[in-house]
Amino acid sequence: ADVYKRQLLPAPRREEPPREVCLWHRRRHAPPKPQAAQGRGGRIINNGSISAHTPRENSICYTTTKHAITGLTKSLALDGRPFDITAGQIDIGNAETPMTQRMKEGVPQATGKTAIEPVFDANYIADSISSICKMPLNTNVLNMTMTFRQMV
């Protein structure tokens, strides 16, 4: 979705978080459909989050967009069937990225306390995506959840 933020979207209003605005405007600003596509079929892997199932406090906007991705993924999986397009989603929790650096210093918990949370190597996500992409299009991983073992 970040690709469409560049100059295609108007600046979001204060009451509209950028993620949510970008998600819903993405369809409107997406490139036109190719008129003469070669071949048939394909695979779509969406980036979900465990926040869609187990949200944190004060994450309503982020959690809402991740719920939307889950619905989008399931709809794409159904609607893509006649075109040999498969869609799936990886829900990621605490992969080590710049976004999760704060977890090593401690983040608020549901108990009201602050705690350090473990993270895992994001290369494992890349390995999983690579494995999924090697599957034939008559198979699908609709949902996969990847977290640090002790998060579950």
PDB file of C-alpha atoms in Angstrom:
ATOM      1  CA  ALA A   1       0.000   0.000   0.000  1.00  0.00           C
ATOM      2  CA  ASP A   2       2.902   2.367   0.597  1.00  0.00           C
ATOM      3  CA  VAL A   3       3.544   2.502  -3.145  1.00  0.00           C
ATOM      4  CA  TYR A   4       0.294   4.390  -3.616  1.00  0.00           C
ATOM      5  CA  LYS A   5       1.098   6.989  -0.939  1.00  0.00           C
ATOM      6  CA  ARG A   6       3.617   8.861  -3.076  1.00  0.00           C
ATOM      7  CA  GLN A   7       1.587  11.405  -5.025  1.00  0.00           C
ATOM      8  CA  LEU A   8      -1.609   9.599  -5.841  1.00  0.00           C
ATOM      9  CA  LEU A   9      -3.427  10.257  -2.582  1.00  0.00           C
ATOM     10  CA  PRO A  10      -4.471  13.544  -1.083  1.00  0.00           C
ATOM     11  CA  ALA A  11      -3.053  14.207   2.365  1.00  0.00           C
ATOM     12  CA  PRO A  12      -5.157  12.291   4.913  1.00  0.00           C
ATOM     13  CA  ARG A  13      -7.378  14.311   7.210  1.00  0.00           C
ATOM     14  CA  ARG A  14      -6.372  14.169  10.865  1.00  0.00           C
ATOM     15  CA  GLU A  15      -9.251  11.870  11.761  1.00  0.00           C
ATOM     16  CA  GLU A  16      -8.251   9.410   9.029  1.00  0.00           C
ATOM     17  CA  PRO A  17      -5.093   7.445   9.820  1.00  0.00           C
ATOM     18  CA  PRO A  18      -2.767   7.055   6.784  1.00  0.00           C
ATOM     19  CA  ARG A  19      -2.948   3.230   6.780  1.00  0.00           C
ATOM     20  CA  GLU A  20      -6.718   3.202   6.589  1.00  0.00           C
ATOM     21  CA  VAL A  21      -6.892   5.955   3.982  1.00  0.00           C
ATOM     22  CA  CYS A  22      -4.279   4.229   1.872  1.00  0.00           C
ATOM     23  CA  LEU A  23      -6.002   0.860   2.093  1.00  0.00           C
ATOM     24  CA  TRP A  24      -9.367   2.135   0.926  1.00  0.00           C
ATOM     25  CA  HIS A  25      -7.995   4.466  -1.771  1.00  0.00           C
ATOM     26  CA  ARG A  26      -5.654   1.840  -3.145  1.00  0.00           C
ATOM     27  CA  ARG A  27      -8.354   0.304  -5.311  1.00  0.00           C
ATOM     28  CA  ARG A  28      -9.333   3.677  -6.765  1.00  0.00           C
ATOM     29  CA  HIS A  29      -5.741   4.628  -7.567  1.00  0.00           C
ATOM     30  CA  ALA A  30      -4.506   1.239  -8.674  1.00  0.00           C
ATOM     31  CA  PRO A  31      -3.052   0.986 -12.165  1.00  0.00           C
ATOM     32  CA  PRO A  32      -5.587   0.091 -14.855  1.00  0.00           C
ATOM     33  CA  LYS A  33      -6.143  -3.572 -15.577  1.00  0.00           C
ATOM     34  CA  PRO A  34      -3.973  -4.900 -18.396  1.00  0.00           C
ATOM     35  CA  GLN A  35      -6.046  -5.299 -21.542  1.00  0.00           C
ATOM     36  CA  ALA A  36      -4.132  -8.188 -23.067  1.00  0.00           C
ATOM     37  CA  ALA A  37      -2.613 -10.144 -20.184  1.00  0.00           C
ATOM     38  CA  GLN A  38      -0.425 -13.029 -21.214  1.00  0.00           C
ATOM     39  CA  GLY A  39      -0.954 -16.346 -19.503  1.00  0.00           C
ATOM     40  CA  ARG A  40      -3.351 -17.109 -16.738  1.00  0.00           C
ATOM     41  CA  GLY A  41      -3.349 -17.395 -12.989  1.00  0.00           C
ATOM     42  CA  GLY A  42      -1.079 -16.241 -10.249  1.00  0.00           C
ATOM     43  CA  ARG A  43      -0.573 -16.044  -6.515  1.00  0.00           C
ATOM     44  CA  ILE A  44      -1.263 -13.158  -4.141  1.00  0.00           C
ATOM     45  CA  ILE A  45       0.216 -13.199  -0.638  1.00  0.00           C
ATOM     46  CA  ASN A  46      -1.093 -10.465   1.630  1.00  0.00           C
ATOM     47  CA  ASN A  47       0.685  -9.122   4.703  1.00  0.00           C
ATOM     48  CA  GLY A  48      -1.623  -9.567   7.668  1.00  0.00           C
ATOM     49  CA  SER A  49      -0.974  -9.260  11.371  1.00  0.00           C
ATOM     50  CA  ILE A  50      -1.850 -11.110  14.531  1.00  0.00           C
ATOM     51  CA  SER A  51      -3.378  -7.785  15.546  1.00  0.00           C
ATOM     52  CA  ALA A  52      -6.440  -8.771  13.506  1.00  0.00           C
ATOM     53  CA  HIS A  53      -7.003 -11.620  15.980  1.00  0.00           C
ATOM     54  CA  THR A  54      -5.262 -10.388  19.136  1.00  0.00           C
ATOM     55  CA  PRO A  55      -5.055  -6.592  19.107  1.00  0.00           C
ATOM     56  CA  ARG A  56      -3.057  -4.374  21.426  1.00  0.00           C
ATOM     57  CA  GLU A  57      -4.486  -1.432  23.324  1.00  0.00           C
ATOM     58  CA  ASN A  58      -4.723   1.790  21.322  1.00  0.00           C
ATOM     59  CA  SER A  59      -4.399   0.008  17.975  1.00  0.00           C
ATOM     60  CA  ILE A  60      -7.904   0.457  16.584  1.00  0.00           C
ATOM     61  CA  CYS A  61      -6.808   1.877  13.223  1.00  0.00           C
ATOM     62  CA  TYR A  62      -4.052  -0.679  12.651  1.00  0.00           C
ATOM     63  CA  THR A  63      -6.283  -3.557  13.773  1.00  0.00           C
ATOM     64  CA  THR A  64      -9.133  -2.375  11.540  1.00  0.00           C
ATOM     65  CA  THR A  65      -6.920  -2.342   8.462  1.00  0.00           C
ATOM     66  CA  LYS A  66      -5.563  -5.800   9.246  1.00  0.00           C
ATOM     67  CA  HIS A  67      -9.121  -7.119   9.609  1.00  0.00           C
ATOM     68  CA  ALA A  68      -9.811  -5.618   6.200  1.00  0.00           C
ATOM     69  CA  ILE A  69      -6.798  -7.448   4.756  1.00  0.00           C
ATOM     70  CA  THR A  70      -8.154 -10.726   6.128  1.00  0.00           C
ATOM     71  CA  GLY A  71     -11.523 -10.123   4.446  1.00  0.00           C
ATOM     72  CA  LEU A  72      -9.816  -9.033   1.239  1.00  0.00           C
ATOM     73  CA  THR A  73      -7.675 -12.174   1.225  1.00  0.00           C
ATOM     74  CA  LYS A  74     -10.648 -14.489   1.668  1.00  0.00           C
ATOM     75  CA  SER A  75     -12.641 -12.676  -1.021  1.00  0.00           C
ATOM     76  CA  LEU A  76      -9.693 -12.772  -3.420  1.00  0.00           C
ATOM     77  CA  ALA A  77      -9.265 -16.500  -2.785  1.00  0.00           C
ATOM     78  CA  LEU A  78     -12.894 -17.056  -3.829  1.00  0.00           C
ATOM     79  CA  ASP A  79     -13.157 -14.502  -6.622  1.00  0.00           C
ATOM     80  CA  GLY A  80      -9.837 -15.526  -8.145  1.00  0.00           C
ATOM     81  CA  ARG A  81     -10.828 -19.156  -8.682  1.00  0.00           C
ATOM     82  CA  PRO A  82     -12.263 -18.722 -12.197  1.00  0.00           C
ATOM     83  CA  PHE A  83      -9.014 -17.004 -13.217  1.00  0.00           C
ATOM     84  CA  ASP A  84      -6.644 -19.510 -11.566  1.00  0.00           C
ATOM     85  CA  ILE A  85      -5.576 -16.864  -9.066  1.00  0.00           C
ATOM     86  CA  THR A  86      -4.897 -18.002  -5.526  1.00  0.00           C
ATOM     87  CA  ALA A  87      -4.646 -15.703  -2.530  1.00  0.00           C
ATOM     88  CA  GLY A  88      -3.322 -16.216   0.959  1.00  0.00           C
ATOM     89  CA  GLN A  89      -2.128 -14.238   3.927  1.00  0.00           C
ATOM     90  CA  ILE A  90       0.693 -14.340   6.439  1.00  0.00           C
ATOM     91  CA  ASP A  91      -0.157 -12.904   9.847  1.00  0.00           C
ATOM     92  CA  ILE A  92       3.097 -11.738  11.384  1.00  0.00           C
ATOM     93  CA  GLY A  93       3.797 -11.002  15.024  1.00  0.00           C
ATOM     94  CA  ASN A  94       7.029  -9.410  16.241  1.00  0.00           C
ATOM     95  CA  ALA A  95       9.326 -10.056  13.298  1.00  0.00           C
ATOM     96  CA  GLU A  96      12.532  -8.103  13.808  1.00  0.00           C
ATOM     97  CA  THR A  97      12.165  -4.990  11.666  1.00  0.00           C
ATOM     98  CA  PRO A  98      12.615  -1.265  12.317  1.00  0.00           C
ATOM     99  CA  MET A  99       8.954  -1.190  13.407  1.00  0.00           C
ATOM    100  CA  THR A 100       9.578  -3.683  16.227  1.00  0.00           C
ATOM    101  CA  GLN A 101      12.795  -2.218  17.649  1.00  0.00           C
ATOM    102  CA  ARG A 102      10.780  -0.650  20.470  1.00  0.00           C
ATOM    103  CA  MET A 103       9.736  -4.135  21.609  1.00  0.00           C
ATOM    104  CA  LYS A 104      13.291  -4.768  22.826  1.00  0.00           C
ATOM    105  CA  GLU A 105      12.976  -1.754  25.139  1.00  0.00           C
ATOM    106  CA  GLY A 106       9.513  -2.622  26.427  1.00  0.00           C
ATOM    107  CA  VAL A 107       5.983  -1.956  25.238  1.00  0.00           C
ATOM    108  CA  PRO A 108       2.669  -1.565  27.106  1.00  0.00           C
ATOM    109  CA  GLN A 109       0.864  -4.802  27.913  1.00  0.00           C
ATOM    110  CA  ALA A 110      -2.837  -5.504  28.539  1.00  0.00           C
ATOM    111  CA  THR A 111      -2.032  -5.643  32.256  1.00  0.00           C
ATOM    112  CA  GLY A 112      -0.983  -1.989  32.191  1.00  0.00           C
ATOM    113  CA  LYS A 113       2.670  -2.885  32.758  1.00  0.00           C
ATOM    114  CA  THR A 114       5.517  -2.434  30.288  1.00  0.00           C
ATOM    115  CA  ALA A 115       7.443  -5.523  29.199  1.00  0.00           C
ATOM    116  CA  ILE A 116      10.171  -6.439  26.764  1.00  0.00           C
ATOM    117  CA  GLU A 117       8.829  -8.652  23.979  1.00  0.00           C
ATOM    118  CA  PRO A 118      10.862 -11.144  21.964  1.00  0.00           C
ATOM    119  CA  VAL A 119      11.264 -10.791  18.211  1.00  0.00           C
ATOM    120  CA  PHE A 120      12.259 -13.284  15.531  1.00  0.00           C
ATOM    121  CA  ASP A 121      14.381 -13.057  12.402  1.00  0.00           C
ATOM    122  CA  ALA A 122      12.332 -11.642   9.507  1.00  0.00           C
ATOM    123  CA  ASN A 123      14.244 -13.918   7.106  1.00  0.00           C
ATOM    124  CA  TYR A 124      11.960 -16.740   8.226  1.00  0.00           C
ATOM    125  CA  ILE A 125       9.057 -14.855   6.670  1.00  0.00           C
ATOM    126  CA  ALA A 126      10.988 -14.555   3.416  1.00  0.00           C
ATOM    127  CA  ASP A 127      11.690 -18.298   3.520  1.00  0.00           C
ATOM    128  CA  SER A 128       7.985 -19.025   4.026  1.00  0.00           C
ATOM    129  CA  ILE A 129       6.976 -16.767   1.149  1.00  0.00           C
ATOM    130  CA  SER A 130       9.532 -18.488  -1.066  1.00  0.00           C
ATOM    131  CA  SER A 131       8.129 -21.914  -0.121  1.00  0.00           C
ATOM    132  CA  ILE A 132       4.557 -20.812  -0.809  1.00  0.00           C
ATOM    133  CA  CYS A 133       5.553 -19.387  -4.198  1.00  0.00           C
ATOM    134  CA  LYS A 134       7.072 -22.729  -5.201  1.00  0.00           C
ATOM    135  CA  MET A 135       3.723 -24.487  -4.723  1.00  0.00           C
ATOM    136  CA  PRO A 136       1.583 -25.201  -7.765  1.00  0.00           C
ATOM    137  CA  LEU A 137      -1.409 -22.895  -8.192  1.00  0.00           C
ATOM    138  CA  ASN A 138      -3.809 -25.727  -7.357  1.00  0.00           C
ATOM    139  CA  THR A 139      -2.624 -25.458  -3.722  1.00  0.00           C
ATOM    140  CA  ASN A 140      -2.981 -22.554  -1.346  1.00  0.00           C
ATOM    141  CA  VAL A 141      -1.923 -21.441   2.112  1.00  0.00           C
ATOM    142  CA  LEU A 142      -4.967 -19.332   2.969  1.00  0.00           C
ATOM    143  CA  ASN A 143      -3.675 -18.293   6.395  1.00  0.00           C
ATOM    144  CA  MET A 144      -0.302 -18.638   8.069  1.00  0.00           C
ATOM    145  CA  THR A 145       0.630 -17.104  11.402  1.00  0.00           C
ATOM    146  CA  MET A 146       4.288 -16.493  12.270  1.00  0.00           C
ATOM    147  CA  THR A 147       5.272 -15.313  15.727  1.00  0.00           C
ATOM    148  CA  PHE A 148       7.995 -15.789  18.271  1.00  0.00           C
ATOM    149  CA  ARG A 149       7.227 -19.112  19.949  1.00  0.00           C
ATOM    150  CA  GLN A 150       6.458 -17.608  23.346  1.00  0.00           C
ATOM    151  CA  MET A 151       3.890 -15.141  21.995  1.00  0.00           C
ATOM    152  CA  VAL A 152       1.235 -17.781  21.473  1.00  0.00           C
TER     153      VAL A 152
END
